[in-house]
Structure formats: C-alpha cells, structure tokens
Amino acid sequence: MTYAFDPEIAEVVPLLPTRDSTSPAAARAFLSEMMAQLPAVDTTGYSLKIARFPVMQPIPM
C-alpha cells in the first residue's frame, strides 16, 4: 500500500523499521522496544495542574 507522505518526511519513511502487526502481542512488543530506545524526557521545571470545570446541564426540550 502506498501513502501520500508529506514531501519533507517522504525520504525518511523508507528508513523506519517495519514489522508485521497482525499479532497484537508482537505489535506491542515491537512498540515497547522502539519506545525503550528513545531518550528520557527531561521534565525539570514542568508541573501538572489538574483543573476541573463545571459541566453545563442539558436543557430539556
């Protein structure tokens, strides 16, 4: 199957690894392996704030 990739990334696509993803377990293992190769994200200086907003009640019709 061919895809219409953005020209800026089209030349990189053939370099990306591919695997048969018909097996969910194999696909998850492959993704885990790929993610393990990425560098750790530096979250120094970042904070997370959970905000809750009131939900508008539905108007009866």
PDB file of N, CA, C and O in Angstrom, chain B, residues numbered from 101:
ATOM      1  N   MET B 101       0.848  -1.163   0.000  1.00  0.00           N
ATOM      2  CA  MET B 101       0.000   0.000   0.000  1.00  0.00           C
ATOM      3  C   MET B 101       0.899   1.233   0.000  1.00  0.00           C
ATOM      4  O   MET B 101       1.911   1.272   0.700  1.00  0.00           O
ATOM      5  N   THR B 102       0.529   2.221  -0.778  1.00  0.00           N
ATOM      6  CA  THR B 102       1.308   3.452  -0.824  1.00  0.00           C
ATOM      7  C   THR B 102       0.535   4.569  -0.135  1.00  0.00           C
ATOM      8  O   THR B 102      -0.695   4.562  -0.084  1.00  0.00           O
ATOM      9  N   TYR B 103       1.274   5.507   0.382  1.00  0.00           N
ATOM     10  CA  TYR B 103       0.691   6.635   1.080  1.00  0.00           C
ATOM     11  C   TYR B 103       1.238   7.930   0.492  1.00  0.00           C
ATOM     12  O   TYR B 103       2.350   7.960  -0.035  1.00  0.00           O
ATOM     13  N   ALA B 104       0.459   8.986   0.584  1.00  0.00           N
ATOM     14  CA  ALA B 104       0.899  10.300   0.122  1.00  0.00           C
ATOM     15  C   ALA B 104       1.532  11.025   1.306  1.00  0.00           C
ATOM     16  O   ALA B 104       0.879  11.822   1.980  1.00  0.00           O
ATOM     17  N   PHE B 105       2.797  10.743   1.550  1.00  0.00           N
ATOM     18  CA  PHE B 105       3.511  11.369   2.651  1.00  0.00           C
ATOM     19  C   PHE B 105       3.877  12.806   2.301  1.00  0.00           C
ATOM     20  O   PHE B 105       4.041  13.156   1.132  1.00  0.00           O
ATOM     21  N   ASP B 106       4.002  13.622   3.328  1.00  0.00           N
ATOM     22  CA  ASP B 106       4.483  14.986   3.173  1.00  0.00           C
ATOM     23  C   ASP B 106       5.886  14.900   2.572  1.00  0.00           C
ATOM     24  O   ASP B 106       6.699  14.091   3.018  1.00  0.00           O
ATOM     25  N   PRO B 107       6.178  15.723   1.567  1.00  0.00           N
ATOM     26  CA  PRO B 107       7.498  15.660   0.935  1.00  0.00           C
ATOM     27  C   PRO B 107       8.666  15.807   1.903  1.00  0.00           C
ATOM     28  O   PRO B 107       9.746  15.272   1.655  1.00  0.00           O
ATOM     29  N   GLU B 108       8.459  16.525   3.002  1.00  0.00           N
ATOM     30  CA  GLU B 108       9.552  16.720   3.957  1.00  0.00           C
ATOM     31  C   GLU B 108       9.911  15.444   4.707  1.00  0.00           C
ATOM     32  O   GLU B 108      11.042  15.298   5.171  1.00  0.00           O
ATOM     33  N   ILE B 109       8.959  14.517   4.833  1.00  0.00           N
ATOM     34  CA  ILE B 109       9.277  13.280   5.553  1.00  0.00           C
ATOM     35  C   ILE B 109       9.303  12.058   4.640  1.00  0.00           C
ATOM     36  O   ILE B 109       9.682  10.974   5.083  1.00  0.00           O
ATOM     37  N   ALA B 110       8.914  12.207   3.387  1.00  0.00           N
ATOM     38  CA  ALA B 110       8.838  11.074   2.458  1.00  0.00           C
ATOM     39  C   ALA B 110      10.165  10.328   2.342  1.00  0.00           C
ATOM     40  O   ALA B 110      10.180   9.099   2.268  1.00  0.00           O
ATOM     41  N   GLU B 111      11.280  11.061   2.327  1.00  0.00           N
ATOM     42  CA  GLU B 111      12.572  10.395   2.161  1.00  0.00           C
ATOM     43  C   GLU B 111      13.024   9.655   3.417  1.00  0.00           C
ATOM     44  O   GLU B 111      13.912   8.806   3.344  1.00  0.00           O
ATOM     45  N   VAL B 112      12.427   9.966   4.567  1.00  0.00           N
ATOM     46  CA  VAL B 112      12.792   9.294   5.818  1.00  0.00           C
ATOM     47  C   VAL B 112      11.977   8.018   6.027  1.00  0.00           C
ATOM     48  O   VAL B 112      12.436   7.090   6.693  1.00  0.00           O
ATOM     49  N   VAL B 113      10.791   7.973   5.471  1.00  0.00           N
ATOM     50  CA  VAL B 113       9.874   6.850   5.704  1.00  0.00           C
ATOM     51  C   VAL B 113      10.505   5.495   5.381  1.00  0.00           C
ATOM     52  O   VAL B 113      10.349   4.565   6.172  1.00  0.00           O
ATOM     53  N   PRO B 114      11.210   5.339   4.255  1.00  0.00           N
ATOM     54  CA  PRO B 114      11.819   4.033   3.985  1.00  0.00           C
ATOM     55  C   PRO B 114      12.849   3.596   5.032  1.00  0.00           C
ATOM     56  O   PRO B 114      13.160   2.409   5.133  1.00  0.00           O
ATOM     57  N   LEU B 115      13.370   4.533   5.799  1.00  0.00           N
ATOM     58  CA  LEU B 115      14.367   4.202   6.817  1.00  0.00           C
ATOM     59  C   LEU B 115      13.736   3.685   8.112  1.00  0.00           C
ATOM     60  O   LEU B 115      14.422   3.090   8.943  1.00  0.00           O
ATOM     61  N   LEU B 116      12.441   3.909   8.281  1.00  0.00           N
ATOM     62  CA  LEU B 116      11.760   3.485   9.501  1.00  0.00           C
ATOM     63  C   LEU B 116      11.581   1.972   9.515  1.00  0.00           C
ATOM     64  O   LEU B 116      11.295   1.368   8.481  1.00  0.00           O
ATOM     65  N   PRO B 117      11.749   1.360  10.686  1.00  0.00           N
ATOM     66  CA  PRO B 117      11.578  -0.094  10.764  1.00  0.00           C
ATOM     67  C   PRO B 117      10.101  -0.467  10.598  1.00  0.00           C
ATOM     68  O   PRO B 117       9.210   0.280  11.003  1.00  0.00           O
ATOM     69  N   THR B 118       9.864  -1.613  10.008  1.00  0.00           N
ATOM     70  CA  THR B 118       8.501  -2.118   9.849  1.00  0.00           C
ATOM     71  C   THR B 118       8.418  -3.526  10.413  1.00  0.00           C
ATOM     72  O   THR B 118       9.404  -4.262  10.436  1.00  0.00           O
ATOM     73  N   ARG B 119       7.252  -3.879  10.857  1.00  0.00           N
ATOM     74  CA  ARG B 119       7.000  -5.216  11.392  1.00  0.00           C
ATOM     75  C   ARG B 119       5.600  -5.627  10.990  1.00  0.00           C
ATOM     76  O   ARG B 119       4.752  -4.790  10.680  1.00  0.00           O
ATOM     77  N   ASP B 120       5.370  -6.931  11.001  1.00  0.00           N
ATOM     78  CA  ASP B 120       4.032  -7.466  10.764  1.00  0.00           C
ATOM     79  C   ASP B 120       3.213  -7.207  12.022  1.00  0.00           C
ATOM     80  O   ASP B 120       3.566  -7.679  13.103  1.00  0.00           O
ATOM     81  N   SER B 121       2.130  -6.468  11.888  1.00  0.00           N
ATOM     82  CA  SER B 121       1.335  -6.122  13.064  1.00  0.00           C
ATOM     83  C   SER B 121       0.037  -6.918  13.147  1.00  0.00           C
ATOM     84  O   SER B 121      -0.933  -6.468  13.756  1.00  0.00           O
ATOM     85  N   THR B 122       0.019  -8.097  12.536  1.00  0.00           N
ATOM     86  CA  THR B 122      -1.190  -8.918  12.616  1.00  0.00           C
ATOM     87  C   THR B 122      -1.345  -9.539  13.996  1.00  0.00           C
ATOM     88  O   THR B 122      -2.450  -9.913  14.389  1.00  0.00           O
ATOM     89  N   SER B 123      -0.259  -9.649  14.723  1.00  0.00           N
ATOM     90  CA  SER B 123      -0.313 -10.173  16.087  1.00  0.00           C
ATOM     91  C   SER B 123      -0.259  -9.000  17.058  1.00  0.00           C
ATOM     92  O   SER B 123       0.751  -8.299  17.111  1.00  0.00           O
ATOM     93  N   PRO B 124      -1.327  -8.768  17.833  1.00  0.00           N
ATOM     94  CA  PRO B 124      -1.310  -7.658  18.789  1.00  0.00           C
ATOM     95  C   PRO B 124      -0.153  -7.745  19.788  1.00  0.00           C
ATOM     96  O   PRO B 124       0.455  -6.730  20.127  1.00  0.00           O
ATOM     97  N   ALA B 125       0.144  -8.943  20.250  1.00  0.00           N
ATOM     98  CA  ALA B 125       1.232  -9.102  21.219  1.00  0.00           C
ATOM     99  C   ALA B 125       2.572  -8.726  20.592  1.00  0.00           C
ATOM    100  O   ALA B 125       3.389  -8.062  21.229  1.00  0.00           O
ATOM    101  N   ALA B 126       2.803  -9.148  19.344  1.00  0.00           N
ATOM    102  CA  ALA B 126       4.053  -8.817  18.664  1.00  0.00           C
ATOM    103  C   ALA B 126       4.141  -7.314  18.388  1.00  0.00           C
ATOM    104  O   ALA B 126       5.212  -6.717  18.499  1.00  0.00           O
ATOM    105  N   ALA B 127       3.009  -6.710  18.028  1.00  0.00           N
ATOM    106  CA  ALA B 127       2.994  -5.272  17.768  1.00  0.00           C
ATOM    107  C   ALA B 127       3.301  -4.488  19.041  1.00  0.00           C
ATOM    108  O   ALA B 127       4.045  -3.508  19.003  1.00  0.00           O
ATOM    109  N   ARG B 128       2.727  -4.919  20.174  1.00  0.00           N
ATOM    110  CA  ARG B 128       3.005  -4.239  21.449  1.00  0.00           C
ATOM    111  C   ARG B 128       4.467  -4.393  21.833  1.00  0.00           C
ATOM    112  O   ARG B 128       5.089  -3.444  22.310  1.00  0.00           O
ATOM    113  N   ALA B 129       5.021  -5.590  21.625  1.00  0.00           N
ATOM    114  CA  ALA B 129       6.430  -5.823  21.963  1.00  0.00           C
ATOM    115  C   ALA B 129       7.332  -4.950  21.096  1.00  0.00           C
ATOM    116  O   ALA B 129       8.307  -4.383  21.590  1.00  0.00           O
ATOM    117  N   PHE B 130       7.012  -4.838  19.805  1.00  0.00           N
ATOM    118  CA  PHE B 130       7.800  -4.010  18.903  1.00  0.00           C
ATOM    119  C   PHE B 130       7.735  -2.547  19.324  1.00  0.00           C
ATOM    120  O   PHE B 130       8.756  -1.859  19.348  1.00  0.00           O
ATOM    121  N   LEU B 131       6.533  -2.068  19.658  1.00  0.00           N
ATOM    122  CA  LEU B 131       6.379  -0.682  20.084  1.00  0.00           C
ATOM    123  C   LEU B 131       7.143  -0.425  21.381  1.00  0.00           C
ATOM    124  O   LEU B 131       7.779   0.618  21.530  1.00  0.00           O
ATOM    125  N   SER B 132       7.083  -1.359  22.307  1.00  0.00           N
ATOM    126  CA  SER B 132       7.827  -1.211  23.564  1.00  0.00           C
ATOM    127  C   SER B 132       9.324  -1.139  23.297  1.00  0.00           C
ATOM    128  O   SER B 132      10.040  -0.352  23.918  1.00  0.00           O
ATOM    129  N   GLU B 133       9.786  -1.962  22.373  1.00  0.00           N
ATOM    130  CA  GLU B 133      11.209  -1.968  22.019  1.00  0.00           C
ATOM    131  C   GLU B 133      11.608  -0.626  21.401  1.00  0.00           C
ATOM    132  O   GLU B 133      12.672  -0.089  21.708  1.00  0.00           O
ATOM    133  N   MET B 134      10.759  -0.094  20.539  1.00  0.00           N
ATOM    134  CA  MET B 134      11.052   1.197  19.911  1.00  0.00           C
ATOM    135  C   MET B 134      11.055   2.314  20.952  1.00  0.00           C
ATOM    136  O   MET B 134      11.939   3.170  20.934  1.00  0.00           O
ATOM    137  N   MET B 135      10.090   2.314  21.847  1.00  0.00           N
ATOM    138  CA  MET B 135       9.991   3.356  22.866  1.00  0.00           C
ATOM    139  C   MET B 135      11.182   3.306  23.827  1.00  0.00           C
ATOM    140  O   MET B 135      11.639   4.345  24.304  1.00  0.00           O
ATOM    141  N   ALA B 136      11.680   2.112  24.108  1.00  0.00           N
ATOM    142  CA  ALA B 136      12.808   1.957  25.021  1.00  0.00           C
ATOM    143  C   ALA B 136      14.075   2.597  24.448  1.00  0.00           C
ATOM    144  O   ALA B 136      14.984   2.946  25.201  1.00  0.00           O
ATOM    145  N   GLN B 137      14.141   2.753  23.133  1.00  0.00           N
ATOM    146  CA  GLN B 137      15.325   3.332  22.504  1.00  0.00           C
ATOM    147  C   GLN B 137      15.321   4.859  22.530  1.00  0.00           C
ATOM    148  O   GLN B 137      16.344   5.489  22.263  1.00  0.00           O
ATOM    149  N   LEU B 138      14.175   5.451  22.851  1.00  0.00           N
ATOM    150  CA  LEU B 138      14.095   6.910  22.898  1.00  0.00           C
ATOM    151  C   LEU B 138      14.747   7.440  24.173  1.00  0.00           C
ATOM    152  O   LEU B 138      14.706   6.781  25.212  1.00  0.00           O
ATOM    153  N   PRO B 139      15.341   8.610  24.096  1.00  0.00           N
ATOM    154  CA  PRO B 139      15.936   9.185  25.310  1.00  0.00           C
ATOM    155  C   PRO B 139      14.842   9.602  26.297  1.00  0.00           C
ATOM    156  O   PRO B 139      13.714   9.902  25.907  1.00  0.00           O
ATOM    157  N   ALA B 140      15.196   9.614  27.559  1.00  0.00           N
ATOM    158  CA  ALA B 140      14.250  10.033  28.596  1.00  0.00           C
ATOM    159  C   ALA B 140      13.918  11.511  28.411  1.00  0.00           C
ATOM    160  O   ALA B 140      14.763  12.300  27.988  1.00  0.00           O
ATOM    161  N   VAL B 141      12.698  11.868  28.726  1.00  0.00           N
ATOM    162  CA  VAL B 141      12.251  13.256  28.599  1.00  0.00           C
ATOM    163  C   VAL B 141      12.603  14.004  29.874  1.00  0.00           C
ATOM    164  O   VAL B 141      12.309  13.550  30.979  1.00  0.00           O
ATOM    165  N   ASP B 142      13.235  15.152  29.706  1.00  0.00           N
ATOM    166  CA  ASP B 142      13.591  15.986  30.854  1.00  0.00           C
ATOM    167  C   ASP B 142      12.391  16.849  31.216  1.00  0.00           C
ATOM    168  O   ASP B 142      12.030  17.754  30.464  1.00  0.00           O
ATOM    169  N   THR B 143      11.779  16.583  32.343  1.00  0.00           N
ATOM    170  CA  THR B 143      10.595  17.340  32.775  1.00  0.00           C
ATOM    171  C   THR B 143      10.937  18.350  33.866  1.00  0.00           C
ATOM    172  O   THR B 143      10.047  18.843  34.559  1.00  0.00           O
ATOM    173  N   THR B 144      12.218  18.656  34.017  1.00  0.00           N
ATOM    174  CA  THR B 144      12.626  19.636  35.007  1.00  0.00           C
ATOM    175  C   THR B 144      11.950  20.976  34.717  1.00  0.00           C
ATOM    176  O   THR B 144      11.998  21.474  33.592  1.00  0.00           O
ATOM    177  N   GLY B 145      11.326  21.548  35.731  1.00  0.00           N
ATOM    178  CA  GLY B 145      10.693  22.838  35.572  1.00  0.00           C
ATOM    179  C   GLY B 145       9.246  22.776  35.111  1.00  0.00           C
ATOM    180  O   GLY B 145       8.583  23.809  35.021  1.00  0.00           O
ATOM    181  N   TYR B 146       8.754  21.602  34.823  1.00  0.00           N
ATOM    182  CA  TYR B 146       7.362  21.465  34.404  1.00  0.00           C
ATOM    183  C   TYR B 146       6.523  20.995  35.583  1.00  0.00           C
ATOM    184  O   TYR B 146       6.999  20.246  36.435  1.00  0.00           O
ATOM    185  N   SER B 147       5.289  21.435  35.624  1.00  0.00           N
ATOM    186  CA  SER B 147       4.370  20.945  36.646  1.00  0.00           C
ATOM    187  C   SER B 147       3.031  20.666  35.987  1.00  0.00           C
ATOM    188  O   SER B 147       2.717  21.216  34.931  1.00  0.00           O
ATOM    189  N   LEU B 148       2.262  19.825  36.608  1.00  0.00           N
ATOM    190  CA  LEU B 148       0.966  19.433  36.087  1.00  0.00           C
ATOM    191  C   LEU B 148      -0.109  19.884  37.055  1.00  0.00           C
ATOM    192  O   LEU B 148      -0.048  19.593  38.250  1.00  0.00           O
ATOM    193  N   LYS B 149      -1.079  20.587  36.539  1.00  0.00           N
ATOM    194  CA  LYS B 149      -2.191  21.026  37.365  1.00  0.00           C
ATOM    195  C   LYS B 149      -3.470  20.463  36.766  1.00  0.00           C
ATOM    196  O   LYS B 149      -3.761  20.683  35.591  1.00  0.00           O
ATOM    197  N   ILE B 150      -4.216  19.751  37.558  1.00  0.00           N
ATOM    198  CA  ILE B 150      -5.471  19.195  37.091  1.00  0.00           C
ATOM    199  C   ILE B 150      -6.574  20.191  37.394  1.00  0.00           C
ATOM    200  O   ILE B 150      -6.811  20.551  38.547  1.00  0.00           O
ATOM    201  N   ALA B 151      -7.230  20.622  36.360  1.00  0.00           N
ATOM    202  CA  ALA B 151      -8.307  21.603  36.511  1.00  0.00           C
ATOM    203  C   ALA B 151      -9.638  20.933  36.220  1.00  0.00           C
ATOM    204  O   ALA B 151      -9.757  20.151  35.277  1.00  0.00           O
ATOM    205  N   ARG B 152     -10.621  21.239  37.022  1.00  0.00           N
ATOM    206  CA  ARG B 152     -11.968  20.714  36.796  1.00  0.00           C
ATOM    207  C   ARG B 152     -12.885  21.888  36.507  1.00  0.00           C
ATOM    208  O   ARG B 152     -12.843  22.914  37.187  1.00  0.00           O
ATOM    209  N   PHE B 153     -13.698  21.725  35.508  1.00  0.00           N
ATOM    210  CA  PHE B 153     -14.629  22.760  35.103  1.00  0.00           C
ATOM    211  C   PHE B 153     -16.052  22.244  35.240  1.00  0.00           C
ATOM    212  O   PHE B 153     -16.321  21.078  34.949  1.00  0.00           O
ATOM    213  N   PRO B 154     -16.958  23.098  35.678  1.00  0.00           N
ATOM    214  CA  PRO B 154     -18.344  22.656  35.791  1.00  0.00           C
ATOM    215  C   PRO B 154     -18.921  22.350  34.408  1.00  0.00           C
ATOM    216  O   PRO B 154     -18.615  23.017  33.419  1.00  0.00           O
ATOM    217  N   VAL B 155     -19.748  21.339  34.377  1.00  0.00           N
ATOM    218  CA  VAL B 155     -20.364  20.936  33.126  1.00  0.00           C
ATOM    219  C   VAL B 155     -21.763  21.530  33.071  1.00  0.00           C
ATOM    220  O   VAL B 155     -22.525  21.445  34.034  1.00  0.00           O
ATOM    221  N   MET B 156     -22.088  22.125  31.947  1.00  0.00           N
ATOM    222  CA  MET B 156     -23.415  22.710  31.786  1.00  0.00           C
ATOM    223  C   MET B 156     -24.456  21.579  31.701  1.00  0.00           C
ATOM    224  O   MET B 156     -24.268  20.608  30.969  1.00  0.00           O
ATOM    225  N   GLN B 157     -25.511  21.714  32.432  1.00  0.00           N
ATOM    226  CA  GLN B 157     -26.559  20.707  32.424  1.00  0.00           C
ATOM    227  C   GLN B 157     -27.333  20.799  31.096  1.00  0.00           C
ATOM    228  O   GLN B 157     -27.529  21.890  30.560  1.00  0.00           O
ATOM    229  N   PRO B 158     -27.761  19.663  30.585  1.00  0.00           N
ATOM    230  CA  PRO B 158     -28.515  19.692  29.331  1.00  0.00           C
ATOM    231  C   PRO B 158     -29.853  20.421  29.520  1.00  0.00           C
ATOM    232  O   PRO B 158     -30.480  20.341  30.577  1.00  0.00           O
ATOM    233  N   ILE B 159     -30.262  21.119  28.488  1.00  0.00           N
ATOM    234  CA  ILE B 159     -31.531  21.855  28.534  1.00  0.00           C
ATOM    235  C   ILE B 159     -32.639  20.923  28.051  1.00  0.00           C
ATOM    236  O   ILE B 159     -32.564  20.404  26.937  1.00  0.00           O
ATOM    237  N   PRO B 160     -33.672  20.702  28.879  1.00  0.00           N
ATOM    238  CA  PRO B 160     -34.760  19.824  28.443  1.00  0.00           C
ATOM    239  C   PRO B 160     -35.512  20.445  27.265  1.00  0.00           C
ATOM    240  O   PRO B 160     -35.706  21.659  27.207  1.00  0.00           O
ATOM    241  N   MET B 161     -35.913  19.628  26.369  1.00  0.00           N
ATOM    242  CA  MET B 161     -36.648  20.117  25.191  1.00  0.00           C
ATOM    243  C   MET B 161     -38.046  19.558  25.189  1.00  0.00           C
ATOM    244  O   MET B 161     -38.826  19.849  24.282  1.00  0.00           O
TER     245      MET B 161
END
